[in-house]
Each structure stands twice: as C-alpha cells, then as structure tokens.
XYZ file of C-alpha atoms in Angstrom:
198
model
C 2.018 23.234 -1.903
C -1.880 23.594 -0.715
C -2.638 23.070 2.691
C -4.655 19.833 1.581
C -1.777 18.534 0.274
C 0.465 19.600 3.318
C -2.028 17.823 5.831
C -1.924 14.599 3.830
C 2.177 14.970 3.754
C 2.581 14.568 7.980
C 4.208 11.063 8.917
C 1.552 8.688 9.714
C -1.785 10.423 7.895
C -2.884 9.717 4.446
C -3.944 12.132 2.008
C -7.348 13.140 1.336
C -7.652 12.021 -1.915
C -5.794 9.086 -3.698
C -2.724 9.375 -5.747
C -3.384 9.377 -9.411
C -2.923 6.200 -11.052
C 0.973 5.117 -11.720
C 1.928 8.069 -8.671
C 5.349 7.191 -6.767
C 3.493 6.952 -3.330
C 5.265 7.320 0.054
C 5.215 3.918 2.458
C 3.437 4.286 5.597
C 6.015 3.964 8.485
C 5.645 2.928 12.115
C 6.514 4.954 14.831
C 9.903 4.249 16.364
C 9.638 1.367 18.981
C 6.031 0.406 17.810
C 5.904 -3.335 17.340
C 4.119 -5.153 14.045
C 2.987 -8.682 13.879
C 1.937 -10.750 11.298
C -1.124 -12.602 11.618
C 0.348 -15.905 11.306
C 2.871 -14.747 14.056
C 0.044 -13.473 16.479
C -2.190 -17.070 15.705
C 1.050 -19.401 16.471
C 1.846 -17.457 19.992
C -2.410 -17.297 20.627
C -1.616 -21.017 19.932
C 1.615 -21.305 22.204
C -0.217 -20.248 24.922
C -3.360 -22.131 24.381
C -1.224 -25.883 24.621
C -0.363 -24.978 28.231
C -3.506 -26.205 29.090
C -3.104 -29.736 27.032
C -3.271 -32.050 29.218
C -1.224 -33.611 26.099
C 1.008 -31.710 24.611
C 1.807 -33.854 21.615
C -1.747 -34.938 20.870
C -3.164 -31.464 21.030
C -0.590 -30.471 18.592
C -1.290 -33.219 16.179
C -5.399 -33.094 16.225
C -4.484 -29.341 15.022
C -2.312 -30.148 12.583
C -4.710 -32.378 11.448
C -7.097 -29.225 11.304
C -9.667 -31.053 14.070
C -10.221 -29.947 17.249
C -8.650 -30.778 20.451
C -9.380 -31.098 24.368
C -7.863 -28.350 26.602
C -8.170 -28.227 30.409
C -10.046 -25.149 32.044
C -8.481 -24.164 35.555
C -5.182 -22.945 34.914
C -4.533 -20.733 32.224
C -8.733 -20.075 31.644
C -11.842 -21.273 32.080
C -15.483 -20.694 30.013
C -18.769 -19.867 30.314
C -21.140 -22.395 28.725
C -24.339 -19.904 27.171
C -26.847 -22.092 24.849
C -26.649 -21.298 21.227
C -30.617 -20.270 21.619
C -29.752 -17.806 23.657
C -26.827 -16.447 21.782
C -29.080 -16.707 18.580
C -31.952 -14.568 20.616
C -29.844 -11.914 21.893
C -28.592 -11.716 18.376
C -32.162 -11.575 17.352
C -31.296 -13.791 13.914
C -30.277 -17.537 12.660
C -27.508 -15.733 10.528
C -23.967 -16.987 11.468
C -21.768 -14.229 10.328
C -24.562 -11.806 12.397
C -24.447 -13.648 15.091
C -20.679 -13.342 15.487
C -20.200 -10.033 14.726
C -22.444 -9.460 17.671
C -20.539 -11.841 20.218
C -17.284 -10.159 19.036
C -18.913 -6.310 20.099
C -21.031 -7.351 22.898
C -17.747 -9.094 24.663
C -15.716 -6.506 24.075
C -13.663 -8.804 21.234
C -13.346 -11.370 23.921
C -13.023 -15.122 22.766
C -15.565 -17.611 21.833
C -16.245 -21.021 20.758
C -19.190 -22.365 19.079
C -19.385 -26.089 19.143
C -21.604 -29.025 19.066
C -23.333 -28.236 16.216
C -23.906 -24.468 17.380
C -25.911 -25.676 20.362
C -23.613 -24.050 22.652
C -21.324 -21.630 22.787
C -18.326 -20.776 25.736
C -16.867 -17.770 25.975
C -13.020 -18.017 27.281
C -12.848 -15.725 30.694
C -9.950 -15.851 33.579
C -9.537 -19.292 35.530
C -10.748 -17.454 38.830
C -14.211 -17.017 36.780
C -15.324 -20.058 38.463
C -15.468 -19.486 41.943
C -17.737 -16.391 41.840
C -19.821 -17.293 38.821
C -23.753 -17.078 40.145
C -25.778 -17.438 36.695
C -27.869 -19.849 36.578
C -28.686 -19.744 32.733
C -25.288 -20.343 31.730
C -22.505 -22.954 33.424
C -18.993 -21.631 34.159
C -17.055 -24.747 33.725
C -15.045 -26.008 37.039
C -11.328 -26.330 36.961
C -10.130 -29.814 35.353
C -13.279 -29.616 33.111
C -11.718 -31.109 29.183
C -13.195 -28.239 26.280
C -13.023 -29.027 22.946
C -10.846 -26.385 21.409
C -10.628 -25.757 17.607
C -7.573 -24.817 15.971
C -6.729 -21.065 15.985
C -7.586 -20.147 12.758
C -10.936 -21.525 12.248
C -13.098 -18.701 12.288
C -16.074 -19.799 9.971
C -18.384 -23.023 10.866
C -17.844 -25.836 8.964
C -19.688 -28.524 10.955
C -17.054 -28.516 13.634
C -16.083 -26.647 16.619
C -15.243 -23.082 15.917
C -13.785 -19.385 16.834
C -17.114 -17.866 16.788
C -14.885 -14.728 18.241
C -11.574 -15.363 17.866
C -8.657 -14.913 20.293
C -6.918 -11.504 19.556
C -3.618 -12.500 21.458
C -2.418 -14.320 24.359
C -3.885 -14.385 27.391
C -6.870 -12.104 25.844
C -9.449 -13.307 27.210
C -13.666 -11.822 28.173
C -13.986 -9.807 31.165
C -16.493 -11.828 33.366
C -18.807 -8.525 33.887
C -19.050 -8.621 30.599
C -20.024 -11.892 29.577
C -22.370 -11.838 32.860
C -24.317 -8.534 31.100
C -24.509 -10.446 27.902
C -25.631 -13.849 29.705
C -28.518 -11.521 31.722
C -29.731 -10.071 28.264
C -29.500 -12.936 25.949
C -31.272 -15.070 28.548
C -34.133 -11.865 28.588
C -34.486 -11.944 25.088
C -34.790 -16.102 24.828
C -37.591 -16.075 27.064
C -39.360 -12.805 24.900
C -39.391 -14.914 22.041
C -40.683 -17.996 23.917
C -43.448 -16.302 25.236
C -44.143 -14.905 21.675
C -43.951 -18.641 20.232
C-alpha cells in the first residue's frame, strides 16, 4: 500500500483523490462521545429557546407555523442592537443581499441577525445585559420589555418579510457586544464616506 493511500486510510481523513466510480467506500465515523445534530433538530431547540421570550406562548407558536413572524420580548433571555440597513449596506459596500449577509455573518463572528421592515433596519441579537452599557449613538440597543418582530427560524432568504439575515447557530448563541460595537463604529464610518461622496 503507498503512503498516499495509507494517509487517506487514518479514521477521520479522506483520501487525496476520489474513489473510482462504483468503489466500495468506507463511511466517515465520529469520534466516540462526539455529538451530531440534524439541522432540523438544532432549528427546533434554536426555536425552543427563542419562545421563552413570548410574551405568548401559543400565539408565537402559531404566527410560525403559519410561516409569519412573531413578537418576542428583549430583556430576559436577549436583547438587540437596532443598526440602519444604510449602514449595514455601506459597511458592506453593495445593495446585494446575499453579500450583504455573508458579511454580517463574518464581521459578527456568526452572531445572529434580523433584517426587517423592508431591510431598513437590521438588529443583531446580543446578551440581555447589552442594554445597560450600550453608549452608541448610531445604533439603539433596545430596553428590556421592548416587543421585536422575530421571523421563524428557518427563514434565511428575504422574501418581503422579516428575516435571519445571520441566522442563529444554536441556543443561546448570540453576538458578542464588542463585536457588534466594532461593526456599528465602522459601518457608521463608511455611511458617512459615501454621503460625503453623494
């Protein structure tokens, strides 16, 4: 056996080069205690743990059944920073939707996001003691109590409604305020560039 071969061979690595067409091929295996979730299992506990902040339990459940969005309260299990979709767009430096994201989802770190109101704003989900040390000025951390319209987990394309511009990756994953603070500072920089260029 070559050593190529022999490297490719070790539990957990795949070979160099693919099998030949119609090759008996060897499953890839976890590691012994390593847990696997589906997506569909990860987006109903992201969803578990969003309803503890309905303020109705059964109509939250019910607008997302009905695949519309629903009002969650910040305070308890999260709050979110309110940054305006022109910002957002400038730090992005483009109109393009599926750019735009992509660049919310690195510059946060993967942290959560919500586009709504017809992309005019955008809130980015951060810990529920965000809100008494938030100092920007350019973008509103939302005070405890405060209703946000939440889409379903799920929705991660714009469709006219409210939507996971950067969705959840799991429970209780939420932006680290620094982070969203860094972002806030440079989008609202590069907003006011391209004013002054208008």
């Amino acid at each position: 056996m070559s050593e190529r071969t022999q490297r490719g061979s070790k539990s957990g690595e795949l070979p160099e080069h693919p099998p030949p067409v119609g090759a008996v091929v060897p499953v890839w295996t976890p590691e012994p205690g390593t847990l696997l979730t589906t997506g569909a299992e990860r987006d109903l506990a992201i969803t578990h743990w969003l309803l503890g902040a309905a303020p109705d339990l059964r109509q939250s459940r019910w607008e997302w059944a009905q695949d519309s969005q629903t009002f969650l309260r910040c305070g308890a299990l999260f709050t979110a920073v309110r940054i305006p979709g022109v910002m957002v767009r400038a730090a992005a430096g483009t109109q393009d939707l599926g750019v735009v994201d992509r660049v919310l989802v690195e510059a946060l770190g993967g942290g959560p996001v919500i586009a709504t109101y017809g992309l005019s704003l955008y809130y980015a989900l951060v810990p529920s003691t965000t809100a008494r040390r938030w100092q920007e000025l350019s973008a509103e951390c939302l005070a405890n109590r405060t209703l946000l319209a939440v889409p379903p987990v799920g929705r991660n394309t714009y469709d006219g409604d409210a939507y996971w511009a950067a969705p959840m990756e799991g429970p209780a994953e939420l932006c680290v305020p620094e982070t969203v603070k860094r972002f806030v500072r440079y989008a609202l920089l590069r907003w006011q560039d391209s004013e002054i260029l208008r």
